[in-house]
XYZ file of C-alpha atoms in Angstrom:
581
model
C 29.958 -18.447 -36.699
C 28.615 -21.579 -37.131
C 25.686 -22.988 -36.179
C 28.155 -25.394 -33.823
C 30.050 -22.426 -32.103
C 26.330 -20.743 -31.569
C 25.314 -23.876 -29.572
C 27.899 -24.010 -27.491
C 28.173 -20.535 -27.048
C 24.735 -20.430 -25.904
C 23.181 -23.287 -25.022
C 25.870 -25.762 -23.479
C 25.647 -23.191 -20.681
C 22.131 -23.118 -20.392
C 22.408 -26.247 -20.549
C 25.015 -27.639 -17.534
C 23.024 -25.000 -15.327
C 19.231 -26.256 -16.220
C 21.327 -29.674 -15.668
C 22.443 -29.271 -12.320
C 19.592 -27.297 -10.959
C 18.096 -30.580 -12.220
C 20.055 -32.827 -10.401
C 19.364 -31.280 -7.023
C 15.806 -30.694 -7.122
C 15.900 -34.429 -7.721
C 18.533 -34.916 -4.446
C 15.458 -32.887 -2.307
C 12.616 -34.575 -4.445
C 13.775 -37.777 -2.884
C 12.329 -36.243 0.963
C 8.982 -35.222 -0.887
C 5.432 -37.769 -1.939
C 5.150 -37.301 -5.461
C 2.607 -34.766 -5.611
C 3.662 -32.330 -2.826
C 7.550 -32.778 -5.376
C 5.417 -31.833 -8.233
C 4.047 -28.653 -6.858
C 7.411 -27.361 -5.503
C 8.848 -27.914 -9.769
C 6.209 -26.146 -10.716
C 6.465 -23.448 -8.066
C 10.327 -23.015 -8.984
C 9.296 -22.450 -12.706
C 6.457 -19.895 -11.700
C 9.179 -17.933 -9.129
C 11.124 -17.882 -12.025
C 9.223 -16.423 -14.450
C 8.121 -13.398 -12.205
C 11.814 -12.776 -11.077
C 12.415 -12.873 -15.602
C 9.438 -10.378 -15.413
C 7.987 -8.046 -13.066
C 4.429 -7.213 -14.429
C 3.977 -11.692 -14.002
C 5.397 -11.290 -10.419
C 2.995 -8.519 -9.766
C 0.031 -10.540 -11.560
C 0.951 -13.449 -9.215
C 0.275 -11.386 -6.058
C -3.036 -10.141 -6.706
C -3.848 -13.688 -7.941
C -2.408 -16.208 -5.673
C -2.479 -14.517 -2.134
C -5.803 -14.177 -2.148
C -6.540 -17.747 -4.049
C -4.021 -19.632 -1.903
C -3.768 -19.809 1.864
C 0.125 -21.094 2.096
C 1.795 -20.882 5.636
C 4.974 -22.703 7.033
C 7.787 -21.894 9.801
C 11.244 -21.283 8.229
C 12.704 -22.182 11.907
C 11.547 -19.585 13.991
C 10.670 -17.399 10.896
C 7.509 -17.529 9.500
C 6.163 -17.893 5.777
C 3.395 -17.646 3.961
C 1.903 -16.385 0.105
C 2.013 -13.292 1.274
C 6.193 -12.869 2.203
C 6.801 -15.066 -0.756
C 5.010 -13.286 -3.689
C 6.386 -10.063 -1.658
C 9.916 -11.585 -2.153
C 8.729 -12.297 -5.563
C 8.234 -8.505 -6.824
C 10.536 -7.240 -4.720
C 13.309 -9.550 -6.601
C 11.935 -9.022 -10.103
C 12.069 -5.283 -9.710
C 15.799 -5.538 -8.443
C 17.165 -7.818 -10.974
C 15.360 -5.665 -13.690
C 15.350 -2.135 -12.508
C 17.785 -1.420 -9.589
C 19.274 2.292 -10.281
C 17.463 3.148 -13.527
C 15.734 6.516 -13.571
C 11.944 5.764 -14.183
C 10.013 8.993 -14.328
C 7.615 8.248 -12.009
C 5.600 10.963 -10.555
C 7.607 11.090 -6.664
C 6.030 9.186 -3.385
C 4.213 11.657 -1.013
C 4.011 9.222 2.168
C 7.689 7.937 2.284
C 8.768 10.520 5.061
C 5.957 8.865 6.909
C 6.677 5.368 6.201
C 10.512 6.168 7.212
C 9.295 7.533 10.564
C 7.203 5.583 11.948
C 9.758 1.846 10.366
C 12.537 4.227 12.922
C 9.498 4.092 15.499
C 8.879 0.456 15.268
C 13.051 0.444 15.621
C 13.009 1.952 18.394
C 10.230 -0.255 20.334
C 12.063 -3.095 19.099
C 15.575 -2.718 22.095
C 12.213 -2.952 24.586
C 11.211 -6.371 22.742
C 10.559 -9.656 24.577
C 10.663 -11.553 20.827
C 13.989 -9.912 18.476
C 12.996 -12.661 16.570
C 8.798 -11.569 15.609
C 10.255 -7.198 15.568
C 12.260 -8.261 13.097
C 9.906 -10.379 11.121
C 7.959 -7.429 12.068
C 9.971 -4.886 10.742
C 10.689 -6.506 7.325
C 7.226 -7.253 6.810
C 6.028 -3.397 6.574
C 9.351 -2.647 4.123
C 7.946 -5.490 1.684
C 4.858 -3.710 2.435
C 6.317 -0.442 1.655
C 9.264 -1.363 -1.180
C 5.640 -3.359 -2.923
C 3.636 0.184 -2.542
C 6.585 1.950 -4.805
C 7.389 -0.790 -7.208
C 3.609 -1.272 -7.894
C 4.203 2.881 -8.838
C 6.693 2.134 -11.064
C 6.761 0.418 -12.731
C 2.611 0.150 -13.607
C 3.099 2.727 -16.144
C 0.199 2.867 -18.277
C -3.483 2.502 -18.485
C -2.952 -0.396 -19.964
C -1.581 -2.106 -17.567
C -3.765 -0.128 -14.357
C -6.541 -2.372 -15.862
C -5.036 -4.924 -16.290
C -3.777 -4.817 -12.952
C -7.384 -4.111 -11.468
C -8.770 -6.818 -13.410
C -6.697 -9.620 -12.021
C -7.743 -8.449 -8.833
C -11.314 -8.317 -9.765
C -10.399 -12.289 -11.172
C -9.425 -13.461 -8.272
C -12.077 -12.146 -5.962
C -14.588 -14.084 -8.500
C -12.682 -17.824 -7.434
C -12.687 -16.929 -4.522
C -16.055 -16.014 -3.765
C -17.096 -19.153 -6.116
C -15.570 -20.814 -3.458
C -17.297 -19.146 -0.873
C -20.628 -20.152 -2.879
C -19.792 -24.026 -2.698
C -18.997 -23.259 1.353
C -22.185 -22.964 1.492
C -23.673 -25.575 -0.387
C -21.461 -28.184 1.381
C -22.622 -26.670 4.261
C -25.896 -27.694 3.198
C -25.202 -31.071 3.090
C -23.174 -31.897 6.707
C -25.157 -33.693 9.556
C -26.973 -31.533 12.017
C -24.471 -32.574 14.508
C -21.205 -31.054 12.496
C -24.175 -27.476 11.965
C -23.882 -26.601 15.383
C -20.025 -25.670 15.607
C -21.456 -22.965 13.041
C -22.811 -19.554 14.676
C -23.286 -15.841 14.639
C -23.246 -13.860 17.437
C -27.125 -14.203 17.555
C -27.420 -17.665 18.561
C -28.523 -18.523 14.936
C -26.778 -21.630 13.512
C -25.132 -20.098 10.044
C -22.031 -20.449 8.103
C -20.592 -17.368 7.881
C -18.478 -17.409 4.872
C -14.055 -17.690 5.213
C -13.268 -18.673 1.299
C -10.006 -19.498 1.059
C -8.703 -17.098 3.654
C -9.935 -20.153 6.322
C -11.343 -16.927 8.892
C -14.597 -14.705 7.887
C -12.975 -11.394 8.876
C -9.833 -12.468 7.071
C -12.000 -12.490 3.752
C -14.424 -10.028 4.493
C -11.296 -7.042 5.561
C -10.695 -8.207 2.280
C -14.226 -7.548 0.589
C -14.377 -4.531 1.728
C -11.597 -3.460 -0.858
C -12.474 -5.235 -3.736
C -16.327 -4.061 -3.830
C -15.457 -0.447 -4.672
C -13.349 -1.409 -7.247
C -14.966 -3.311 -8.919
C -17.692 -0.853 -8.867
C -15.477 1.661 -10.313
C -14.616 -0.388 -13.437
C -18.256 -0.863 -13.782
C -19.874 2.594 -13.727
C -16.683 3.816 -15.740
C -16.860 1.303 -18.987
C -19.347 2.666 -21.700
C -20.364 -0.605 -23.521
C -23.743 -2.103 -21.993
C -22.913 -5.565 -21.684
C -19.888 -4.408 -19.896
C -21.291 -2.037 -17.591
C -23.700 -4.718 -17.054
C -21.147 -7.545 -16.175
C -19.420 -6.087 -13.971
C -22.781 -4.444 -12.156
C -23.238 -8.427 -11.300
C -19.696 -9.366 -10.767
C -19.745 -6.580 -8.078
C -23.390 -6.808 -6.740
C -22.267 -10.811 -5.958
C -18.775 -9.832 -4.323
C -21.805 -7.677 -2.796
C -23.967 -10.502 -1.673
C -20.797 -12.123 -0.398
C -19.342 -10.235 2.112
C -23.120 -10.272 3.136
C -23.085 -14.019 4.272
C -19.009 -13.512 6.010
C -21.473 -12.055 8.657
C -18.761 -9.321 9.552
C -20.143 -6.227 11.414
C -16.411 -4.072 11.167
C -16.882 -4.907 7.130
C -19.844 -4.214 6.414
C -20.016 -0.687 8.365
C -16.511 -0.066 6.219
C -17.600 -1.195 2.850
C -20.949 1.082 3.354
C -18.366 4.462 4.126
C -16.534 3.882 1.166
C -19.295 3.741 -1.778
C -20.445 6.574 -0.159
C -17.401 8.330 -0.029
C -16.835 7.123 -4.114
C -20.088 8.300 -4.627
C -19.944 11.197 -2.771
C -16.716 12.405 -5.078
C -18.239 10.978 -8.255
C -21.508 10.959 -8.923
C -24.358 11.649 -5.265
C -27.062 10.499 -6.777
C -25.791 6.983 -7.034
C -27.028 7.002 -2.412
C -30.094 6.143 -3.443
C -28.687 3.102 -4.728
C -26.666 1.981 -1.285
C -30.028 3.188 0.145
C -31.549 0.379 -2.217
C -29.069 -1.903 -1.554
C -29.351 -2.034 1.875
C -32.806 -2.273 2.061
C -33.312 -5.315 -0.196
C -30.550 -6.924 1.894
C -32.563 -6.261 5.104
C -35.663 -8.588 3.034
C -33.703 -11.094 1.597
C -31.764 -11.551 4.906
C -33.392 -10.842 7.897
C -30.006 -11.700 9.848
C -28.193 -8.036 8.646
C -31.228 -5.816 10.390
C -30.048 -8.523 14.268
C -26.574 -8.783 13.580
C -26.347 -4.900 13.124
C -28.664 -4.295 16.163
C -26.282 -5.969 18.278
C -23.157 -3.652 18.107
C -24.800 -1.758 20.999
C -24.747 -4.406 22.603
C -21.475 -3.671 24.807
C -21.904 -5.852 27.522
C -21.900 -9.409 25.739
C -22.086 -10.944 23.017
C -18.709 -10.163 20.266
C -18.391 -6.043 20.704
C -18.754 -6.206 24.689
C -15.935 -9.511 24.057
C -14.130 -6.701 21.624
C -14.617 -3.671 24.295
C -12.296 -5.626 27.052
C -9.741 -6.555 24.514
C -9.831 -2.695 24.051
C -8.654 -1.818 27.682
C -6.355 -4.270 27.968
C -4.599 -3.152 24.228
C -5.299 0.833 25.815
C -3.605 -0.948 29.707
C -0.306 -1.899 28.208
C -0.758 0.906 25.310
C -0.469 3.011 29.343
C 1.958 0.995 31.185
C 4.479 1.655 28.027
C 3.015 5.287 26.379
C 6.117 5.448 23.766
C 8.497 3.426 23.627
C 5.173 0.838 23.187
C 6.703 -3.064 23.943
C 8.370 -4.007 21.162
C 7.124 -3.966 17.379
C 5.031 -7.636 16.456
C 5.168 -8.314 19.502
C 1.715 -7.707 20.931
C 0.430 -11.653 21.565
C 3.829 -10.797 24.547
C 2.519 -7.664 25.709
C -0.882 -9.115 26.477
C -0.130 -12.066 28.453
C 1.906 -10.420 31.243
C -1.158 -7.536 31.359
C -3.520 -9.824 32.321
C -1.378 -12.008 34.352
C -0.477 -9.565 36.240
C -4.095 -7.817 35.925
C -6.362 -11.140 36.899
C -8.995 -8.629 36.183
C -8.399 -8.095 33.079
C -8.662 -12.196 32.104
C -10.356 -12.714 28.935
C -9.599 -16.134 29.287
C -7.316 -16.610 26.515
C -3.747 -15.776 27.695
C -3.107 -13.997 24.335
C -5.001 -12.330 21.976
C -4.869 -10.139 19.480
C -6.778 -6.364 20.113
C -9.817 -6.659 17.149
C -7.794 -2.487 16.281
C -5.117 -1.757 14.233
C -4.728 1.486 15.557
C -3.939 0.009 19.678
C -2.184 -2.588 17.931
C 0.157 -0.192 16.651
C 0.017 1.452 19.688
C 1.155 -1.000 22.490
C 4.339 -1.674 19.850
C 5.868 1.247 18.742
C 4.244 3.675 20.897
C 2.001 6.842 21.046
C 4.825 8.710 17.699
C 5.006 5.193 15.597
C 0.674 4.984 15.804
C 1.033 8.914 14.373
C 3.321 8.164 11.451
C 1.049 4.542 10.484
C -1.494 6.982 10.699
C -0.760 9.814 9.013
C 0.928 6.925 6.062
C -3.814 6.284 5.341
C -4.271 10.919 6.602
C -1.891 11.334 3.364
C -3.092 8.639 0.891
C -6.631 9.871 1.812
C -5.462 13.930 1.008
C -3.804 12.669 -2.679
C -7.217 10.484 -3.607
C -9.179 14.257 -2.995
C -5.382 16.288 -4.681
C -6.254 13.612 -7.431
C -10.730 13.875 -7.302
C -10.188 17.332 -8.544
C -6.453 16.721 -10.738
C -8.073 13.854 -12.850
C -12.495 14.888 -12.799
C -12.695 14.370 -16.365
C -10.901 11.248 -17.080
C -13.878 8.953 -17.259
C -11.671 5.852 -16.135
C -9.110 7.412 -13.825
C -11.272 9.563 -11.988
C -13.745 6.437 -10.735
C -10.166 4.669 -10.136
C -8.757 6.807 -8.383
C -12.504 7.640 -5.947
C -12.562 3.453 -5.355
C -9.343 3.381 -4.509
C -10.047 6.315 -1.859
C -12.719 4.667 -0.748
C -11.202 1.144 -0.355
C -8.579 3.031 2.154
C -10.611 4.285 3.632
C -12.879 1.654 4.199
C -9.753 -0.690 5.333
C -8.498 1.355 7.372
C -12.573 2.206 8.895
C -12.380 -1.610 9.560
C -8.583 -1.369 11.223
C -11.412 0.007 14.005
C -12.759 -3.389 14.830
C -9.904 -5.991 13.227
C -6.029 -6.306 12.879
C -6.906 -5.647 9.635
C -3.535 -3.753 9.510
C -2.046 -6.698 11.296
C -4.059 -9.574 8.437
C -1.453 -10.381 5.258
C -3.513 -11.767 3.006
C -6.023 -9.232 3.083
C -3.055 -6.016 4.440
C -1.147 -6.449 0.998
C -3.521 -4.714 -0.627
C -4.148 -1.955 0.571
C -0.283 -1.032 -0.208
C -0.985 -2.342 -3.431
C -3.639 -0.071 -3.708
C -1.205 3.294 -2.842
C 1.025 2.078 -5.418
C -1.692 2.059 -7.370
C -2.903 6.242 -5.989
C 1.146 6.622 -7.936
C 0.409 5.617 -11.430
C -2.806 7.247 -11.501
C -0.977 10.390 -9.854
C 1.761 9.603 -13.234
C -0.486 9.580 -15.543
C -2.186 11.470 -18.694
C -5.773 12.648 -17.547
C -8.301 11.651 -21.978
C -10.180 14.055 -21.816
C -14.033 12.643 -21.675
C -18.041 13.084 -21.404
C -17.612 12.952 -17.608
C -20.988 14.892 -14.556
C -17.791 16.549 -12.425
C -19.522 15.081 -8.682
C -20.724 18.475 -6.671
C -17.690 18.041 -3.486
C -15.355 17.494 -6.831
C -16.312 20.299 -8.176
C -17.023 23.061 -5.717
C -17.114 22.461 -1.927
C -17.782 20.118 0.479
C -21.578 20.665 0.287
C -23.698 17.551 -0.844
C -25.822 18.708 -4.205
C -29.275 18.066 -3.055
C -28.240 21.106 -0.460
C -26.437 22.908 -3.338
C -30.268 21.940 -5.860
C -31.906 23.763 -2.649
C -29.920 26.866 -3.434
C -30.479 27.139 -7.262
C -33.957 26.470 -6.886
C -33.772 29.432 -4.051
C -31.263 31.605 -6.483
C -33.504 31.404 -9.262
C -36.884 31.641 -8.086
C -36.830 34.440 -5.172
C -33.453 36.531 -6.806
C -34.994 39.261 -4.532
C -34.903 37.714 -0.979
C -32.937 39.791 1.730
C -30.273 37.062 2.612
C -29.297 36.628 -0.948
C -26.535 38.337 -1.050
C -25.641 37.198 2.031
C -25.651 33.494 1.000
C -24.137 34.052 -2.062
C -20.997 35.506 0.878
C -20.671 32.948 2.269
C -20.713 30.370 0.041
C -17.514 31.943 -2.269
C -16.148 31.959 0.725
C -16.484 28.406 1.332
C -15.592 27.902 -2.076
C -12.549 29.331 -2.140
C -11.478 29.085 2.164
C -7.846 27.774 2.481
C -10.338 24.694 3.881
C -11.042 23.165 0.607
C -8.242 24.979 -1.177
C -6.193 22.134 1.423
C -8.480 19.182 1.004
C -7.528 18.949 -2.879
C -4.187 20.263 -3.430
C -1.626 17.924 -3.875
C 0.280 16.037 -0.523
C 3.763 18.204 0.244
C 6.298 16.397 -1.146
C 9.122 16.132 0.970
C 12.414 17.333 -0.211
C 15.966 15.223 0.086
C 14.072 12.605 -1.265
C 14.799 11.574 -5.499
C 16.961 15.258 -5.306
C 19.374 14.690 -2.861
C 22.898 13.810 -2.998
C 22.963 11.083 -1.203
C 19.747 8.988 -3.375
C 22.198 10.193 -6.525
C 25.000 8.426 -5.180
C 22.996 5.307 -3.804
C 20.870 5.011 -7.396
C 24.633 5.172 -8.818
C 26.273 2.261 -6.977
C 22.238 0.656 -7.895
C 23.184 1.057 -11.035
C 26.510 -0.537 -11.833
C 26.082 -2.778 -9.686
C 22.667 -3.785 -12.170
C 25.141 -3.072 -15.403
C 27.352 -5.320 -14.032
C 25.145 -8.613 -12.963
C 23.594 -7.617 -16.680
C 27.065 -8.404 -18.029
C 27.714 -11.669 -15.869
C 27.416 -15.159 -16.695
C 24.603 -16.187 -14.147
C 22.494 -12.969 -16.417
C 23.694 -15.138 -19.258
C 22.710 -18.262 -18.683
C 18.946 -16.395 -17.573
C 18.574 -15.053 -20.755
C 19.720 -17.637 -22.482
C 16.858 -20.344 -20.363
C 14.519 -17.452 -20.646
C 14.122 -17.581 -24.079
C 14.061 -21.128 -24.925
C 10.804 -21.214 -21.535
C 9.563 -24.090 -23.640
C 12.350 -26.404 -23.900
C 13.958 -25.683 -20.443
C 11.131 -26.071 -19.139
C 10.495 -29.400 -20.269
C 14.294 -31.289 -19.653
C 14.227 -29.323 -16.079
C 11.650 -31.118 -15.088
C 12.487 -34.893 -17.045
C 15.749 -34.479 -15.317
C 14.230 -33.315 -12.277
C 12.160 -36.558 -12.336
C 14.022 -39.191 -13.476
C 17.037 -38.077 -11.179
C 13.935 -38.405 -7.653
C 13.500 -42.315 -9.789
C 16.932 -43.369 -9.921
C 18.087 -41.757 -6.784
C 14.587 -43.940 -4.842
C 16.093 -47.178 -6.747
C 18.896 -46.906 -5.488
C 18.343 -45.737 -1.830
C 16.360 -48.491 -2.441
């Protein structure tokens, strides 16, 4: 076949497709200012690259979501950076993987999630706004699909570390912007500074970074900080370890500057849990960090003390919000008021119970679990809580299973700490209803599946007493060892030995560190096999179609295709603008 024939066969159809898209975009661009038009063009090119490679789509998600707070309404449907990136990930997976049998571990919380979606769908029957209900169901389904895709496609240690480093890089960029926020605040006129305050009455900036809200940003840091510390502790080279520790301390200092007490406590619980699983002696590090924070920033102490003031301030305000949420739950305990419809339920409740009013017609519950309970009923809330509990149990199982692998054990402990911390944060905040932070909770659930599927590499790793034996604190174990060796003749020794052995071998400890139950009728069921066969046929059909061929040709000539697309779009926009006048 001649070169001209190859050109006609391969590139001319692709060039025609590029030309058509260029004309369409150029025509649409007539209604947009030039800067917005250029951003739209760049977005289209990035979307095509994401559709071509699932790894690029996932990288785009972890980089763009924390840094780009973009939102608009498509009719009555809200669209934001999270929904667009999750949509691209799902579409890319559908194009490249649907129907393929990938040898990855099954997902332990599949059926629990399906039960949650079932009760969410039932609650939508009584929802005041069916649009909000459908949007919420689609959003939660997208989250679970994201966890599934992450677990199926991040299938190597290299991909795992890459996605984690990208998360940290994006977090550092957002933290640097937070520092700029402080600089900008310091240069504001005194009159404008009065708009910045915390519950203690002090005028001070609360860092919100690219999230636009300090509480939302703090929830994101609750997830990111344990992972940063874990990567620091798992490094072998001193320089890399020092660099990652510096980043972790930097992010921790930014978290302090958000002045979000619930996120402080959630992060504290997370890192303590991580230390208990890996090295209990790290608890002294967290004590030192806490003391240093109190010395450097005295407002931390006053902010923490204000938690117990339930008569006023933000703590008292939250108590009133929780009372309203509980009132909604008492009126609709079984089915709820409709997934995604808490604000409408809040408004209806304060109008029928004026004494419960907090001065707002519509407001969130500041508690994710009360929100889900009010929206989906008691069974919806229990099934959602079960997802979290299964994830925690999954992490405890892998804490023992991957204990001798330095990287996997640290990353698993960090994920477990982040999942637990984010869930605790949900007790005082609507963290699971804030997409910009919540999406990373589901990414972590997917990474748990990844870690379970990776083969452990033996390393000289010190296994925590918590993982190796029981949940007994290491110091108590040390005391017991001293007692056992130094005073072997005491009469109580044999009794303590028997009790210790019984605890180590008890059903409680065995169950805690056992892998979560995989319910049947999933991977190997007839329904699943038929669905996979159908999806594979669809994928193969599309793979051999002319559209797929054009897409492959464009992907093979990325630079030239991008140049032609941009050039044609700009030319068509300019010519159309001249013709229109």
